[in-house]
Amino acid sequence: MGVREAAAGEVGEPTTTRRAGADEARALRWRWRTASLAAGWSYPADWPLDEVDQVCAAVVGTADPGPALHRLGGARAEGGASLAETLVDLAALHAVVEGSADSAGIVSPNVDAVPSPMLRATALGWGDVLSRQAASTSVDNPLTGLATGAYLRARLREVYAEARTAGRQDYLLVLVALDLDRTSGWSRVVAMTLLADALREVFDAGQTIASIGPSLAAVLVKKDERLHRTVGNLRLLTADRLAVDPHVAPTGPAEVWVEELPATYEQAAELVTGSGR
């Protein structure tokens, strides 16, 4: 019998019910923390938050956990946690709640298994805080972690100076675009974040990867005979990442193409600026 169903004379039952709920929330919090740390949470001392307790209370009770997850996402962003780490933490909560443990009793968080409403609420909370913190002078896009268009133009200036000295141009641009008109709201942010993750995985040798528009990213790469295969791998990996969520999948398939750098830096800067509009 719940608190609302308690008979008028049963004074002790609501107290007992509340105590049981609090005990259940504490137990969930402990299991969640254990699973999150095992999954690689970077700083154990930073994990406990009031927002964690609010999420636990909502999950074990009858309240919609969405608002609590939104606040948790914001708190994680304020604490310096990346979106990837925040979502792995969320996946640990989901795995614990669902009892997703292997034969040895080990919980294995899987972000792809987390329901979209939970992902949406947490990612929105994280993104809202990062949007407020964003500074126009930042060299990184705070949502995707990619370099800004301004930073890419600075790198291009260096590349053209190098080309004048060497007598040849060794670089080109790989451009990647998503169709964000096919979705809206938080899904656009998530789509670009997933694209950023795919770009960093494929181009992991120090290349400059920049966000140059709401739906467009660019990679400054050296000319390489393996580039054709690399571009193919990017298409496949991006498709896999976008397929995770039906709200995000319509933004793909990603359009990927290679641009030779024009003759002058000024033309290259205009190419970057114009492509991002």
PDB file of C-alpha atoms in Angstrom, residues 77-173:
ATOM      1  CA  ALA A  77      28.660  20.245 -17.469  1.00  0.00           C
ATOM      2  CA  GLU A  78      29.332  22.774 -14.718  1.00  0.00           C
ATOM      3  CA  GLY A  79      31.667  20.258 -13.101  1.00  0.00           C
ATOM      4  CA  GLY A  80      33.685  19.910 -16.302  1.00  0.00           C
ATOM      5  CA  ALA A  81      32.488  16.452 -17.373  1.00  0.00           C
ATOM      6  CA  SER A  82      32.350  15.919 -21.124  1.00  0.00           C
ATOM      7  CA  LEU A  83      29.109  14.924 -22.807  1.00  0.00           C
ATOM      8  CA  ALA A  84      30.570  11.491 -23.543  1.00  0.00           C
ATOM      9  CA  GLU A  85      31.441  10.909 -19.880  1.00  0.00           C
ATOM     10  CA  THR A  86      28.054  12.245 -18.785  1.00  0.00           C
ATOM     11  CA  LEU A  87      26.221   9.833 -21.075  1.00  0.00           C
ATOM     12  CA  VAL A  88      28.315   6.860 -19.942  1.00  0.00           C
ATOM     13  CA  ASP A  89      27.360   7.786 -16.374  1.00  0.00           C
ATOM     14  CA  LEU A  90      23.715   7.862 -17.477  1.00  0.00           C
ATOM     15  CA  ALA A  91      24.154   4.474 -19.143  1.00  0.00           C
ATOM     16  CA  ALA A  92      25.496   3.115 -15.844  1.00  0.00           C
ATOM     17  CA  LEU A  93      22.300   4.256 -14.125  1.00  0.00           C
ATOM     18  CA  HIS A  94      20.148   2.642 -16.806  1.00  0.00           C
ATOM     19  CA  ALA A  95      22.103  -0.624 -16.661  1.00  0.00           C
ATOM     20  CA  VAL A  96      21.736  -0.785 -12.887  1.00  0.00           C
ATOM     21  CA  VAL A  97      18.006  -0.053 -12.999  1.00  0.00           C
ATOM     22  CA  GLU A  98      17.470  -2.646 -15.725  1.00  0.00           C
ATOM     23  CA  GLY A  99      19.669  -5.208 -13.979  1.00  0.00           C
ATOM     24  CA  SER A 100      21.951  -5.514 -17.011  1.00  0.00           C
ATOM     25  CA  ALA A 101      24.748  -7.584 -15.483  1.00  0.00           C
ATOM     26  CA  ASP A 102      26.750 -10.454 -16.921  1.00  0.00           C
ATOM     27  CA  SER A 103      27.179 -13.895 -15.371  1.00  0.00           C
ATOM     28  CA  ALA A 104      29.842 -12.515 -13.035  1.00  0.00           C
ATOM     29  CA  GLY A 105      27.500  -9.802 -11.811  1.00  0.00           C
ATOM     30  CA  ILE A 106      29.406  -7.024 -13.600  1.00  0.00           C
ATOM     31  CA  VAL A 107      27.316  -4.173 -14.995  1.00  0.00           C
ATOM     32  CA  SER A 108      28.347  -3.006 -18.464  1.00  0.00           C
ATOM     33  CA  PRO A 109      26.922   0.424 -19.347  1.00  0.00           C
ATOM     34  CA  ASN A 110      25.814   0.787 -22.956  1.00  0.00           C
ATOM     35  CA  VAL A 111      24.871   4.283 -24.116  1.00  0.00           C
ATOM     36  CA  ASP A 112      23.107   2.825 -27.150  1.00  0.00           C
ATOM     37  CA  ALA A 113      20.673   0.992 -24.852  1.00  0.00           C
ATOM     38  CA  VAL A 114      19.555   4.099 -22.954  1.00  0.00           C
ATOM     39  CA  PRO A 115      15.997   5.203 -23.872  1.00  0.00           C
ATOM     40  CA  SER A 116      15.816   8.345 -25.974  1.00  0.00           C
ATOM     41  CA  PRO A 117      13.857  10.398 -23.380  1.00  0.00           C
ATOM     42  CA  MET A 118      16.613   9.855 -20.812  1.00  0.00           C
ATOM     43  CA  LEU A 119      19.327  10.749 -23.324  1.00  0.00           C
ATOM     44  CA  ARG A 120      17.375  13.790 -24.466  1.00  0.00           C
ATOM     45  CA  ALA A 121      16.831  15.198 -20.986  1.00  0.00           C
ATOM     46  CA  THR A 122      20.437  14.699 -19.906  1.00  0.00           C
ATOM     47  CA  ALA A 123      22.002  15.985 -23.128  1.00  0.00           C
ATOM     48  CA  LEU A 124      19.762  19.060 -23.113  1.00  0.00           C
ATOM     49  CA  GLY A 125      20.743  19.888 -19.552  1.00  0.00           C
ATOM     50  CA  TRP A 126      24.415  19.481 -20.412  1.00  0.00           C
ATOM     51  CA  GLY A 127      24.073  21.522 -23.607  1.00  0.00           C
ATOM     52  CA  ASP A 128      22.126  24.354 -21.966  1.00  0.00           C
ATOM     53  CA  VAL A 129      24.944  24.970 -19.505  1.00  0.00           C
ATOM     54  CA  LEU A 130      27.659  24.777 -22.159  1.00  0.00           C
ATOM     55  CA  SER A 131      25.739  27.212 -24.332  1.00  0.00           C
ATOM     56  CA  ARG A 132      25.671  29.722 -21.505  1.00  0.00           C
ATOM     57  CA  GLN A 133      29.357  29.239 -20.850  1.00  0.00           C
ATOM     58  CA  ALA A 134      30.394  29.544 -24.471  1.00  0.00           C
ATOM     59  CA  ALA A 135      32.675  32.470 -25.202  1.00  0.00           C
ATOM     60  CA  SER A 136      33.154  33.937 -28.627  1.00  0.00           C
ATOM     61  CA  THR A 137      36.936  33.832 -28.195  1.00  0.00           C
ATOM     62  CA  SER A 138      37.027  30.106 -27.534  1.00  0.00           C
ATOM     63  CA  VAL A 139      39.096  28.011 -29.950  1.00  0.00           C
ATOM     64  CA  ASP A 140      36.772  25.042 -29.368  1.00  0.00           C
ATOM     65  CA  ASN A 141      33.079  24.609 -30.027  1.00  0.00           C
ATOM     66  CA  PRO A 142      31.789  23.889 -26.489  1.00  0.00           C
ATOM     67  CA  LEU A 143      29.112  21.443 -27.640  1.00  0.00           C
ATOM     68  CA  THR A 144      31.097  19.270 -30.050  1.00  0.00           C
ATOM     69  CA  GLY A 145      34.622  19.844 -28.759  1.00  0.00           C
ATOM     70  CA  LEU A 146      35.760  20.593 -32.313  1.00  0.00           C
ATOM     71  CA  ALA A 147      37.886  23.600 -33.191  1.00  0.00           C
ATOM     72  CA  THR A 148      36.109  26.744 -34.356  1.00  0.00           C
ATOM     73  CA  GLY A 149      36.164  28.146 -37.863  1.00  0.00           C
ATOM     74  CA  ALA A 150      38.414  30.940 -36.607  1.00  0.00           C
ATOM     75  CA  TYR A 151      40.991  28.405 -35.443  1.00  0.00           C
ATOM     76  CA  LEU A 152      40.841  26.573 -38.773  1.00  0.00           C
ATOM     77  CA  ARG A 153      41.502  29.847 -40.613  1.00  0.00           C
ATOM     78  CA  ALA A 154      44.512  30.445 -38.357  1.00  0.00           C
ATOM     79  CA  ARG A 155      45.830  26.976 -39.222  1.00  0.00           C
ATOM     80  CA  LEU A 156      45.275  27.639 -42.915  1.00  0.00           C
ATOM     81  CA  ARG A 157      47.421  30.775 -42.668  1.00  0.00           C
ATOM     82  CA  GLU A 158      50.232  28.592 -41.289  1.00  0.00           C
ATOM     83  CA  VAL A 159      49.688  25.971 -43.998  1.00  0.00           C
ATOM     84  CA  TYR A 160      49.983  28.583 -46.770  1.00  0.00           C
ATOM     85  CA  ALA A 161      53.150  29.983 -45.189  1.00  0.00           C
ATOM     86  CA  GLU A 162      54.568  26.462 -45.156  1.00  0.00           C
ATOM     87  CA  ALA A 163      53.573  25.937 -48.796  1.00  0.00           C
ATOM     88  CA  ARG A 164      55.401  29.123 -49.875  1.00  0.00           C
ATOM     89  CA  THR A 165      58.562  27.814 -48.239  1.00  0.00           C
ATOM     90  CA  ALA A 166      58.255  24.267 -49.614  1.00  0.00           C
ATOM     91  CA  GLY A 167      57.094  25.312 -53.066  1.00  0.00           C
ATOM     92  CA  ARG A 168      54.095  22.988 -52.975  1.00  0.00           C
ATOM     93  CA  GLN A 169      50.753  22.584 -51.204  1.00  0.00           C
ATOM     94  CA  ASP A 170      50.578  19.373 -49.168  1.00  0.00           C
ATOM     95  CA  TYR A 171      47.164  19.901 -47.571  1.00  0.00           C
ATOM     96  CA  LEU A 172      43.515  19.701 -48.513  1.00  0.00           C
ATOM     97  CA  LEU A 173      40.141  19.853 -46.779  1.00  0.00           C
TER      98      LEU A 173
END
